[in-house]
Short mmCIF file of C-alpha atoms and ligand atoms in Angstrom, two decimals:
data_model
loop_
_atom_site.label_atom_id
_atom_site.label_comp_id
_atom_site.label_asym_id
_atom_site.label_seq_id
_atom_site.Cartn_x
_atom_site.Cartn_y
_atom_site.Cartn_z
CA MET A 12 -0.01 0.20 0.05
CA LYS A 13 1.16 3.44 -1.09
CA ARG A 14 0.27 4.44 2.20
CA ALA A 15 2.33 2.70 4.72
CA GLN A 16 4.80 5.04 3.70
CA GLN A 17 4.05 8.38 4.70
CA HIS A 18 2.05 6.69 7.71
CA ALA A 19 4.41 6.99 10.42
CA ILE A 20 5.40 2.79 11.47
CA TRP A 21 5.98 2.91 16.36
CA GLY A 22 9.96 2.05 15.81
CA ARG A 23 10.39 -0.41 18.71
CA ARG A 24 8.52 -3.47 19.25
CA GLY A 25 6.15 -3.23 21.82
CA THR A 26 5.68 -0.33 21.39
CA PHE A 27 1.77 -0.35 20.58
CA ILE A 28 1.61 -2.62 23.79
CA LEU A 29 2.88 0.25 26.17
CA ALA A 30 0.80 2.79 23.41
CA ALA A 31 -2.38 0.78 23.86
CA THR A 32 -2.16 -0.20 27.19
CA GLY A 33 -1.25 3.56 28.59
CA SER A 34 -4.41 4.91 27.19
CA ALA A 35 -6.51 1.95 28.24
CA VAL A 36 -5.68 2.80 32.20
CA GLY A 37 -6.93 6.03 33.18
CA LEU A 38 -9.05 7.45 34.68
CA GLY A 39 -11.11 4.60 34.35
CA ASN A 40 -9.47 2.17 36.06
CA ILE A 41 -7.83 3.75 39.66
CA TRP A 42 -10.96 6.65 39.98
CA LYS A 43 -14.22 4.99 38.57
CA PHE A 44 -13.46 0.88 38.28
CA PRO A 45 -13.07 1.10 42.38
CA TYR A 46 -15.57 3.55 43.06
CA ILE A 47 -17.84 2.05 41.20
CA THR A 48 -17.07 -1.63 42.42
CA GLY A 49 -17.56 0.07 45.44
CA GLU A 50 -21.07 1.16 44.99
CA ASN A 51 -22.86 -2.21 43.23
CA GLY A 52 -21.51 -4.28 46.28
CA GLY A 53 -17.60 -5.70 45.46
CA GLY A 54 -16.96 -8.81 44.29
CA ALA A 55 -19.93 -9.62 41.44
CA PHE A 56 -19.59 -6.79 39.88
CA VAL A 57 -15.50 -7.98 39.12
CA LEU A 58 -17.25 -10.87 37.88
CA MET A 59 -19.49 -8.51 35.37
CA TYR A 60 -17.37 -6.84 34.40
CA LEU A 61 -14.56 -9.81 34.05
CA LEU A 62 -17.26 -11.64 31.77
CA CYS A 63 -17.62 -7.82 28.95
CA ILE A 64 -14.11 -7.55 29.14
CA CYS A 65 -14.50 -11.04 27.41
CA LEU A 66 -16.57 -11.35 26.04
CA ILE A 67 -17.51 -8.03 24.29
CA GLY A 68 -14.32 -5.64 24.99
CA LEU A 69 -11.72 -8.05 23.87
CA PRO A 70 -13.45 -9.53 20.57
CA VAL A 71 -14.24 -5.13 19.20
CA MET A 72 -10.66 -4.40 20.76
CA VAL A 73 -9.94 -7.46 18.09
CA ALA A 74 -11.66 -5.25 15.24
CA GLU A 75 -10.73 -1.99 15.99
CA VAL A 76 -7.18 -2.25 15.98
CA MET A 77 -7.28 -4.36 13.08
CA LEU A 78 -9.23 -1.44 11.28
CA GLY A 79 -6.75 0.66 11.16
CA ARG A 80 -3.99 -1.15 10.81
CA ARG A 81 -5.67 -1.73 7.43
CA GLY A 82 -6.58 1.48 6.72
CA ARG A 83 -2.76 2.74 8.14
CA ALA A 84 -4.54 5.94 8.15
CA ASN A 85 -6.40 8.04 11.17
CA PRO A 86 -9.97 6.86 11.71
CA ILE A 87 -11.24 8.64 9.09
CA MET A 88 -9.29 7.97 6.14
CA ALA A 89 -8.29 5.10 7.69
CA MET A 90 -12.80 4.01 7.52
CA GLU A 91 -12.33 5.30 4.13
CA GLU A 92 -9.24 2.87 3.03
CA VAL A 93 -10.48 -0.28 4.31
CA ALA A 94 -14.24 0.01 2.51
CA ARG A 95 -12.95 1.28 -0.44
CA GLU A 96 -10.94 -2.03 -0.85
CA SER A 97 -14.24 -4.18 0.24
CA GLY A 98 -16.07 -2.14 -2.06
CA ASN A 99 -18.70 -0.57 0.68
CA SER A 100 -21.00 2.03 1.14
CA ARG A 101 -18.56 5.42 1.99
CA GLY A 102 -21.30 5.73 4.71
CA TRP A 103 -19.34 3.81 7.00
CA THR A 104 -16.65 6.78 7.59
CA LEU A 105 -19.36 7.82 9.34
CA ILE A 106 -17.56 5.43 12.57
CA GLY A 107 -14.69 7.18 12.40
CA TRP A 108 -16.36 10.24 12.60
CA SER A 109 -18.41 9.13 15.03
CA SER A 110 -14.58 7.95 17.07
CA VAL A 111 -13.01 10.79 16.29
CA ALA A 112 -15.68 13.53 17.80
CA ALA A 113 -16.34 11.34 20.94
CA GLY A 114 -12.22 10.44 21.49
CA PHE A 115 -12.80 15.26 21.43
CA ILE A 116 -15.19 15.62 22.85
CA ILE A 117 -13.94 12.90 25.82
CA LEU A 118 -10.66 14.99 25.85
CA SER A 119 -12.64 18.27 27.08
CA TYR A 120 -13.70 16.55 29.95
CA TYR A 121 -11.15 14.64 31.44
CA SER A 122 -8.74 17.30 31.33
CA VAL A 123 -10.91 18.94 33.85
CA ILE A 124 -11.47 15.85 35.63
CA ALA A 125 -6.91 15.30 35.35
CA GLY A 126 -6.65 18.92 36.14
CA TRP A 127 -8.06 17.98 40.09
CA THR A 128 -5.41 15.80 40.44
CA LEU A 129 -2.94 17.55 39.52
CA GLU A 130 -4.16 19.95 42.60
CA TYR A 131 -4.38 16.60 44.60
CA VAL A 132 -0.34 15.88 44.14
CA THR A 133 0.65 19.63 44.99
CA THR A 134 -1.19 19.56 48.26
CA ALA A 135 -0.27 16.23 49.57
CA ALA A 136 3.64 16.61 48.57
CA GLN A 137 2.75 20.51 50.81
CA GLY A 138 1.39 17.97 53.33
CA GLY A 139 -1.80 19.98 52.85
CA PHE A 140 -3.64 15.98 54.71
CA ALA A 141 -2.21 16.07 57.92
CA GLY A 142 -4.97 15.98 60.38
CA PHE A 143 -7.93 15.90 57.71
CA ASP A 144 -11.12 14.75 59.84
CA GLY A 145 -14.57 14.64 57.19
CA ASP A 146 -15.20 18.18 57.09
CA ALA A 147 -12.50 19.52 56.23
CA ALA A 148 -11.83 17.07 53.53
CA THR A 149 -15.20 17.65 51.37
CA GLY A 150 -14.90 21.19 52.33
CA THR A 151 -11.79 21.08 50.19
CA PHE A 152 -12.77 19.46 47.77
CA ALA A 153 -16.33 21.70 47.74
CA ALA A 154 -13.50 24.01 47.64
CA LEU A 155 -11.57 23.30 44.65
CA GLN A 156 -15.66 22.56 42.29
CA GLY A 157 -16.17 25.95 43.62
CA ASP A 158 -12.64 27.61 42.24
CA VAL A 159 -12.97 28.68 38.71
CA SER A 160 -9.99 29.40 37.98
CA LYS A 161 -8.18 26.85 39.80
CA LEU A 162 -9.45 24.56 37.41
CA VAL A 163 -8.91 26.46 34.77
CA ARG A 164 -5.41 26.95 35.40
CA TRP A 165 -4.92 22.50 35.81
CA GLN A 166 -6.95 21.99 32.77
CA THR A 167 -4.83 24.10 31.00
CA ALA A 168 -2.35 23.15 32.23
CA PHE A 169 -2.97 19.18 31.71
CA LEU A 170 -4.38 20.03 28.03
CA CYS A 171 -0.49 21.63 27.33
CA MET A 172 0.94 18.70 28.80
CA THR A 173 -0.58 16.43 26.35
CA ALA A 174 -0.14 18.63 23.21
CA LEU A 175 3.54 18.68 24.08
CA ILE A 176 4.13 15.06 23.78
CA ILE A 177 1.32 14.76 20.46
CA MET A 178 3.32 17.75 18.86
CA PHE A 179 6.22 16.13 19.04
CA GLY A 180 4.60 13.20 16.63
CA VAL A 181 4.56 9.92 16.39
CA THR A 182 8.10 8.06 17.37
CA ARG A 183 10.09 10.65 18.84
CA GLY A 184 6.75 12.82 20.74
CA LEU A 185 4.27 9.41 21.97
CA GLU A 186 6.57 6.78 21.38
CA THR A 187 9.30 7.92 23.75
CA ALA A 188 6.31 8.92 26.44
CA VAL A 189 4.80 5.64 26.67
CA ARG A 190 8.24 4.17 27.40
CA ILE A 191 9.06 6.07 30.01
CA LEU A 192 5.21 6.94 31.71
CA MET A 193 4.17 2.83 31.49
CA PRO A 194 7.23 1.71 33.39
CA LEU A 195 6.94 4.38 35.81
CA LEU A 196 3.28 3.65 36.72
CA PHE A 197 3.88 -0.32 37.41
CA VAL A 198 6.39 1.28 39.83
CA LEU A 199 4.62 3.45 41.44
CA LEU A 200 1.23 1.36 40.96
CA ILE A 201 3.74 -1.21 43.27
CA VAL A 202 5.62 0.84 45.51
CA LEU A 203 1.42 1.61 46.41
CA LEU A 204 0.22 -2.11 46.84
CA GLY A 205 3.27 -2.41 49.39
CA TYR A 206 1.99 0.48 50.97
CA ALA A 207 -1.45 -0.44 51.44
CA ALA A 208 -0.30 -4.45 52.61
CA TYR A 209 2.23 -2.67 54.81
CA ALA A 210 0.11 -0.35 56.54
CA GLY A 211 -3.55 -0.32 55.88
CA ASP A 212 -6.00 -3.85 56.35
CA PHE A 213 -5.80 -5.82 53.25
CA VAL A 214 -7.67 -8.53 54.05
CA ALA A 215 -10.32 -6.75 54.08
CA GLY A 216 -9.64 -4.51 51.29
CA PHE A 217 -8.98 -8.13 49.69
CA LYS A 218 -12.48 -9.85 50.87
CA PHE A 219 -14.39 -6.87 49.62
CA LEU A 220 -12.64 -7.03 46.34
CA PHE A 221 -13.26 -10.85 46.14
CA ASN A 222 -15.88 -11.75 47.96
CA PHE A 223 -18.96 -13.22 45.27
CA ARG A 224 -22.35 -12.46 46.89
CA PHE A 225 -25.33 -13.58 44.24
CA SER A 226 -28.06 -11.51 45.78
CA ASP A 227 -25.18 -8.44 44.77
CA LEU A 228 -25.75 -9.24 40.90
CA SER A 229 -28.32 -6.57 39.64
CA PHE A 230 -29.25 -5.71 36.18
CA GLU A 231 -27.83 -2.28 36.61
CA GLY A 232 -24.39 -3.25 37.59
CA LEU A 233 -24.62 -5.47 34.36
CA SER A 234 -24.52 -2.43 32.29
CA LEU A 235 -22.51 -0.59 33.97
CA ALA A 236 -19.60 -2.75 34.12
CA LEU A 237 -20.48 -3.19 29.37
CA GLY A 238 -20.53 1.16 29.81
CA HIS A 239 -17.42 0.80 31.66
CA ALA A 240 -15.20 -2.60 30.04
CA PHE A 241 -15.91 0.00 27.31
CA PHE A 242 -14.26 3.00 28.98
CA THR A 243 -11.32 0.76 30.22
CA LEU A 244 -10.01 -0.30 26.91
CA SER A 245 -10.37 2.89 25.72
CA LEU A 246 -12.99 1.45 23.06
CA GLY A 247 -15.35 3.26 20.45
CA MET A 248 -12.60 6.62 20.27
CA GLY A 249 -10.42 6.35 17.58
CA ALA A 250 -7.83 6.43 20.13
CA ILE A 251 -7.03 2.19 19.86
CA MET A 252 -7.93 2.88 15.38
CA ALA A 253 -4.93 5.48 15.55
CA TYR A 254 -2.68 3.33 17.76
CA GLY A 255 -3.39 -0.25 15.90
CA SER A 256 -2.54 2.12 12.32
CA TYR A 257 1.32 1.94 13.54
CA MET A 258 1.68 -1.33 14.03
CA PRO A 259 3.76 -2.99 11.73
CA HIS A 260 2.80 -5.86 10.08
CA LYS A 261 4.44 -8.68 11.80
CA THR A 262 2.68 -8.36 15.14
CA SER A 263 -0.40 -10.62 15.81
CA ILE A 264 -3.33 -8.57 16.40
CA MET A 265 -4.86 -10.80 19.07
CA LYS A 266 -1.84 -11.97 21.26
CA THR A 267 -1.03 -7.83 21.33
CA VAL A 268 -5.01 -7.30 22.45
CA LEU A 269 -5.10 -10.43 24.84
CA THR A 270 -2.11 -8.69 26.68
CA VAL A 271 -3.34 -5.41 26.60
CA GLY A 272 -6.25 -6.21 28.39
CA CYS A 273 -4.74 -8.59 30.77
CA LEU A 274 -2.88 -5.45 31.49
CA ASP A 275 -5.93 -2.86 31.91
CA THR A 276 -7.38 -5.43 34.13
CA LEU A 277 -4.31 -6.13 35.76
CA VAL A 278 -4.57 -2.74 36.93
CA ALA A 279 -8.01 -1.87 37.77
CA LEU A 280 -8.00 -4.68 40.06
CA THR A 281 -4.20 -3.86 41.83
CA ALA A 282 -6.40 -0.37 42.29
CA GLY A 283 -8.29 -1.68 44.29
CA LEU A 284 -5.73 -4.14 46.51
CA VAL A 285 -4.52 -0.88 46.92
CA ILE A 286 -7.77 1.66 47.25
CA PHE A 287 -9.62 -0.67 49.49
CA PRO A 288 -7.59 -1.47 52.44
CA ILE A 289 -6.10 2.33 52.33
CA VAL A 290 -10.15 2.88 53.00
CA PHE A 291 -10.40 -0.06 55.08
CA ALA A 292 -7.86 1.39 57.53
CA SER A 293 -9.87 3.58 59.64
CA PRO A 294 -12.60 2.64 59.89
CA GLY A 295 -15.60 6.05 60.11
CA VAL A 296 -14.74 5.61 55.54
CA GLU A 297 -17.29 3.66 53.48
CA PRO A 298 -16.38 2.27 50.63
CA GLY A 299 -19.58 2.42 48.72
CA ALA A 300 -19.02 6.93 48.53
CA GLY A 301 -19.42 6.95 44.86
CA PRO A 302 -17.14 9.56 42.68
CA SER A 303 -15.92 11.17 45.91
CA LEU A 304 -13.77 8.17 47.11
CA MET A 305 -10.67 9.17 45.54
CA PHE A 306 -10.83 13.39 46.43
CA ILE A 307 -12.42 13.01 50.11
CA SER A 308 -12.42 9.69 51.01
CA LEU A 309 -8.42 9.00 50.80
CA PRO A 310 -7.00 11.76 51.57
CA ILE A 311 -8.37 11.26 55.07
CA VAL A 312 -7.07 8.02 55.85
CA PHE A 313 -3.43 9.12 53.49
CA GLY A 314 -3.94 12.96 55.95
CA SER A 315 -3.84 10.10 59.81
CA MET A 316 -1.51 7.09 57.98
CA PRO A 317 1.80 6.79 58.47
CA LEU A 318 3.82 8.01 56.22
CA GLY A 319 0.78 9.82 54.62
CA THR A 320 2.63 12.75 53.17
CA VAL A 321 4.99 10.93 50.52
CA PHE A 322 2.26 8.45 49.83
CA GLY A 323 -0.46 10.05 49.51
CA THR A 324 1.66 12.29 47.53
CA VAL A 325 2.64 9.01 45.03
CA PHE A 326 -0.74 8.41 44.70
CA PHE A 327 -1.75 11.25 43.20
CA LEU A 328 1.07 11.14 40.90
CA LEU A 329 0.31 7.85 40.11
CA ILE A 330 -3.36 8.82 38.48
CA THR A 331 -1.90 12.35 36.75
CA VAL A 332 0.76 9.39 34.71
CA ALA A 333 -2.74 7.48 34.28
CA ALA A 334 -4.79 9.80 33.07
CA TRP A 335 -1.83 11.52 30.54
CA SER A 336 -0.76 8.81 28.93
CA SER A 337 -5.09 8.14 27.83
CA THR A 338 -5.62 12.46 26.81
CA ILE A 339 -2.64 11.88 24.27
CA SER A 340 -4.16 8.73 22.88
CA LEU A 341 -7.71 10.85 22.94
CA LEU A 342 -6.02 14.05 21.35
CA GLU A 343 -3.32 11.59 18.58
CA PRO A 344 -6.72 10.98 16.14
CA ALA A 345 -8.23 14.37 15.69
CA VAL A 346 -4.68 15.18 14.99
CA ALA A 347 -3.27 12.57 13.17
CA TYR A 348 -6.33 13.73 10.89
CA LEU A 349 -5.95 17.13 10.11
CA SER A 350 -2.03 16.53 9.43
CA GLU A 351 -3.05 13.31 7.18
CA ARG A 352 -5.77 15.08 4.92
CA PHE A 353 -5.22 18.86 5.16
CA ARG A 354 -1.08 18.59 5.42
CA PHE A 355 -1.45 20.85 8.71
CA HIS A 356 1.93 21.13 11.05
CA ARG A 357 1.61 18.99 13.98
CA VAL A 358 2.05 21.31 16.10
CA SER A 359 -0.64 23.24 14.72
CA ALA A 360 -2.55 20.87 14.87
CA SER A 361 -2.19 19.79 18.38
CA LEU A 362 -2.50 23.76 19.31
CA LEU A 363 -5.98 24.45 17.29
CA ILE A 364 -7.75 21.01 18.77
CA VAL A 365 -5.93 21.07 22.09
CA SER A 366 -7.33 25.14 22.19
CA CYS A 367 -10.68 23.91 21.41
CA ALA A 368 -11.01 21.11 23.40
CA TRP A 369 -10.43 24.22 26.19
CA LEU A 370 -12.83 26.11 25.13
CA LEU A 371 -15.55 22.89 24.89
CA GLY A 372 -14.14 21.91 28.78
CA LEU A 373 -15.34 25.63 30.25
CA THR A 374 -18.77 24.52 29.96
CA THR A 375 -17.03 20.74 32.56
CA VAL A 376 -16.12 23.95 34.38
CA PHE A 377 -18.98 26.29 34.90
CA SER A 378 -21.47 22.45 35.19
CA LEU A 379 -19.70 22.32 38.66
CA ASN A 380 -20.28 25.36 40.02
CA ARG A 381 -22.09 28.48 38.30
CA TRP A 382 -24.61 25.91 36.49
CA GLN A 383 -24.78 23.05 38.54
CA ASP A 384 -28.83 23.16 38.72
CA MET A 385 -28.74 23.83 35.04
CA ASP A 386 -31.03 21.22 32.92
CA LEU A 387 -29.41 20.53 29.16
CA LEU A 388 -31.34 17.70 28.98
CA ALA A 389 -33.46 14.92 31.61
CA GLY A 390 -31.62 16.79 34.54
CA MET A 391 -28.71 17.12 33.13
CA THR A 392 -25.91 19.54 33.28
CA PRO A 393 -23.71 20.40 30.64
CA PHE A 394 -20.93 18.38 32.03
CA ASP A 395 -22.94 14.90 32.45
CA PHE A 396 -24.70 15.67 28.96
CA SER A 397 -20.83 15.14 27.85
CA ALA A 398 -21.05 12.67 29.87
CA PHE A 399 -24.18 11.13 28.68
CA ILE A 400 -23.31 11.69 25.06
CA THR A 401 -19.89 9.60 24.14
CA GLU A 402 -20.08 7.14 26.87
CA GLN A 403 -23.70 6.04 26.95
CA VAL A 404 -24.21 7.03 22.92
CA LEU A 405 -21.08 7.49 20.66
CA LEU A 406 -18.64 4.51 22.56
CA PRO A 407 -21.50 2.06 22.19
CA VAL A 408 -22.69 2.55 18.87
CA GLY A 409 -20.00 3.01 17.52
CA ALA A 410 -17.75 -0.27 18.96
CA LEU A 411 -22.21 -1.29 17.41
CA ALA A 412 -21.51 -0.16 13.92
CA MET A 413 -17.81 -1.42 14.55
CA ALA A 414 -18.29 -5.11 14.77
CA VAL A 415 -21.76 -5.05 13.03
CA TYR A 416 -19.19 -3.94 9.72
CA VAL A 417 -16.18 -6.28 10.37
CA GLY A 418 -18.65 -9.32 10.77
CA TRP A 419 -20.87 -8.82 8.26
CA PHE A 420 -19.98 -6.25 5.34
CA MET A 421 -15.71 -6.01 5.26
CA GLY A 422 -14.48 -8.15 2.90
CA LYS A 423 -12.56 -11.19 4.19
CA ARG A 424 -9.77 -11.39 2.34
CA PRO A 425 -8.76 -8.74 3.44
CA LEU A 426 -9.72 -8.90 6.76
CA ARG A 427 -8.14 -12.54 6.79
CA ARG A 428 -5.22 -10.83 5.44
CA GLU A 429 -4.22 -8.64 7.99
CA MET A 430 -5.41 -11.48 10.72
CA LYS A 431 -2.87 -13.97 9.31
CA LEU A 432 -1.11 -14.77 11.78
CA ASP A 433 -3.47 -15.39 14.58
CA SER A 434 -3.89 -19.52 14.22
CA GLY A 435 -7.71 -20.77 12.03
CA LEU A 436 -9.02 -21.16 15.19
CA TRP A 437 -8.60 -18.54 17.15
CA PHE A 438 -9.53 -16.88 14.11
CA GLY A 439 -12.94 -18.20 14.23
CA ARG A 440 -13.18 -18.28 17.48
CA TRP A 441 -13.30 -14.51 17.39
CA PHE A 442 -15.58 -13.84 14.14
CA LYS A 443 -18.14 -15.91 15.04
CA VAL A 444 -18.31 -13.16 18.49
CA LEU A 445 -18.12 -10.96 16.12
CA ARG A 446 -20.90 -11.52 14.07
CA TYR A 447 -23.13 -12.69 16.68
CA VAL A 448 -22.20 -11.99 20.48
CA SER A 449 -21.26 -8.50 20.59
CA PRO A 450 -23.36 -7.15 18.87
CA VAL A 451 -26.28 -8.22 20.37
CA LEU A 452 -25.57 -7.79 23.84
CA ILE A 453 -24.07 -3.61 23.31
CA LEU A 454 -27.66 -3.57 21.57
CA ALA A 455 -29.46 -4.76 24.58
CA VAL A 456 -27.35 -2.66 26.96
CA PHE A 457 -27.33 -0.13 24.98
CA LEU A 458 -31.58 0.45 24.66
CA LEU A 459 -32.63 -0.18 28.21
CA GLY A 460 -29.05 2.32 29.37
CA ILE A 461 -30.88 4.62 27.09
CA PHE A 462 -34.97 3.75 28.07
CA ASP A 463 -33.84 3.81 31.60
CA LYS A 464 -31.85 7.72 31.66
CA PHE A 465 -35.66 9.02 29.79
CA ALA A 466 -38.23 7.11 31.72
CA GLY A 467 -36.32 7.06 34.56
N1 LIG B 525 -9.05 4.31 28.93
C1 LIG B 525 -9.43 5.34 30.03
C2 LIG B 525 -9.41 5.16 31.31
O1 LIG B 525 -9.64 4.13 31.73
C3 LIG B 525 -10.08 6.94 29.29
C4 LIG B 525 -10.24 6.66 28.02
C5 LIG B 525 -10.93 6.17 26.81
C6 LIG B 525 -8.93 6.86 26.99
C7 LIG B 525 -11.02 6.36 25.91
C8 LIG B 525 -8.88 7.40 25.68
C9 LIG B 525 -9.68 6.79 24.76
O2 LIG B 525 -9.40 6.02 31.73
#
């Protein structure tokens, strides 16, 4: 293919795994997974989540990587190329558009929340958690939510950090960044695990995470588990397709995806094994606290634990690194599109997209304070709406479209050629699941989620 020469390829072995794991591991693993597990009863939720990862997440991820590599371009042009090759309608390019758009919207609010972690790194490092009680921790968090200039400052900082990496290009920027950030992330996580085992109530945390109680299984939990499986694997948002497009031909897609899926799950479970033992170390703190688990409960506990200042700082640094490697994957698809289609320089493309994401992100900032009571649709603030439209609409619809396209419409020959390194047996199994199982499950959970939102 001609385009292969223009389009970058990862320079070293294993970069795709690092980059895709960097994209996958983020706030979703360290902030969201523990708190939704806490709210949904622990072990039973973990089991449903693992099932969703295996039956729906991984098969769709294989499809997404394969589409990117076959098209060898940013998600929009990759879909054009694949549809052209297989003689399909150009309408399938919409998959590319929807994923780039979803990635962009997520970038706008994700960077605001990621900004909070920067604020918490600085607070923790200055010993700001020392002697925190419930009121102090709640007050600090509420004060941050109400402080527009601080929120905007951290949001801006985070977006600049993201643009800085993407500007330098695929091999010099992205590849170098993930080669440094990912090992750092794993080291921080292991250090914290050791600390949780030493200073926290490890047995209670472990039991909470893995004790399965039948009565905790619920339909709502299943729907949450599925949505989260997509979000945590970064599916349907262009990131994985863009990274796949830089993957060399001699790599097996299935093996690589399996590795990324395992690493992502491992990090989520380890984050749970860090957070819950720390939570249980303090008798008054609840595991089911919801979104504030990380920003209110943990600071309280760190404030009273031995070496809480050091490890509190390390903990929030870990989340910053995880979120950073995710935002760079959210920026890459749009930047790649502008530079491949319109010959934008990567520096100007990065600055342009980041500025637009910054502007849109302001609606998230204001949703936390001035627009808190705004009702854009069904009681949602602009921030809720951005999260809803991406996580509950664009993401499942994009993933569904990918599964249907690859399962039913894409030519079998280009498909098999792209996956020639994977055995016929596994290819066959994957193809069947992608064709018959994944679409039905995605559709069911998507419709129930929408129904729940507007009827409930
Ligand atoms: N997977 C990331 C997380 O778990 C979020 C993300 C979604 C990143 C989509 C990139 C693309 O936090």
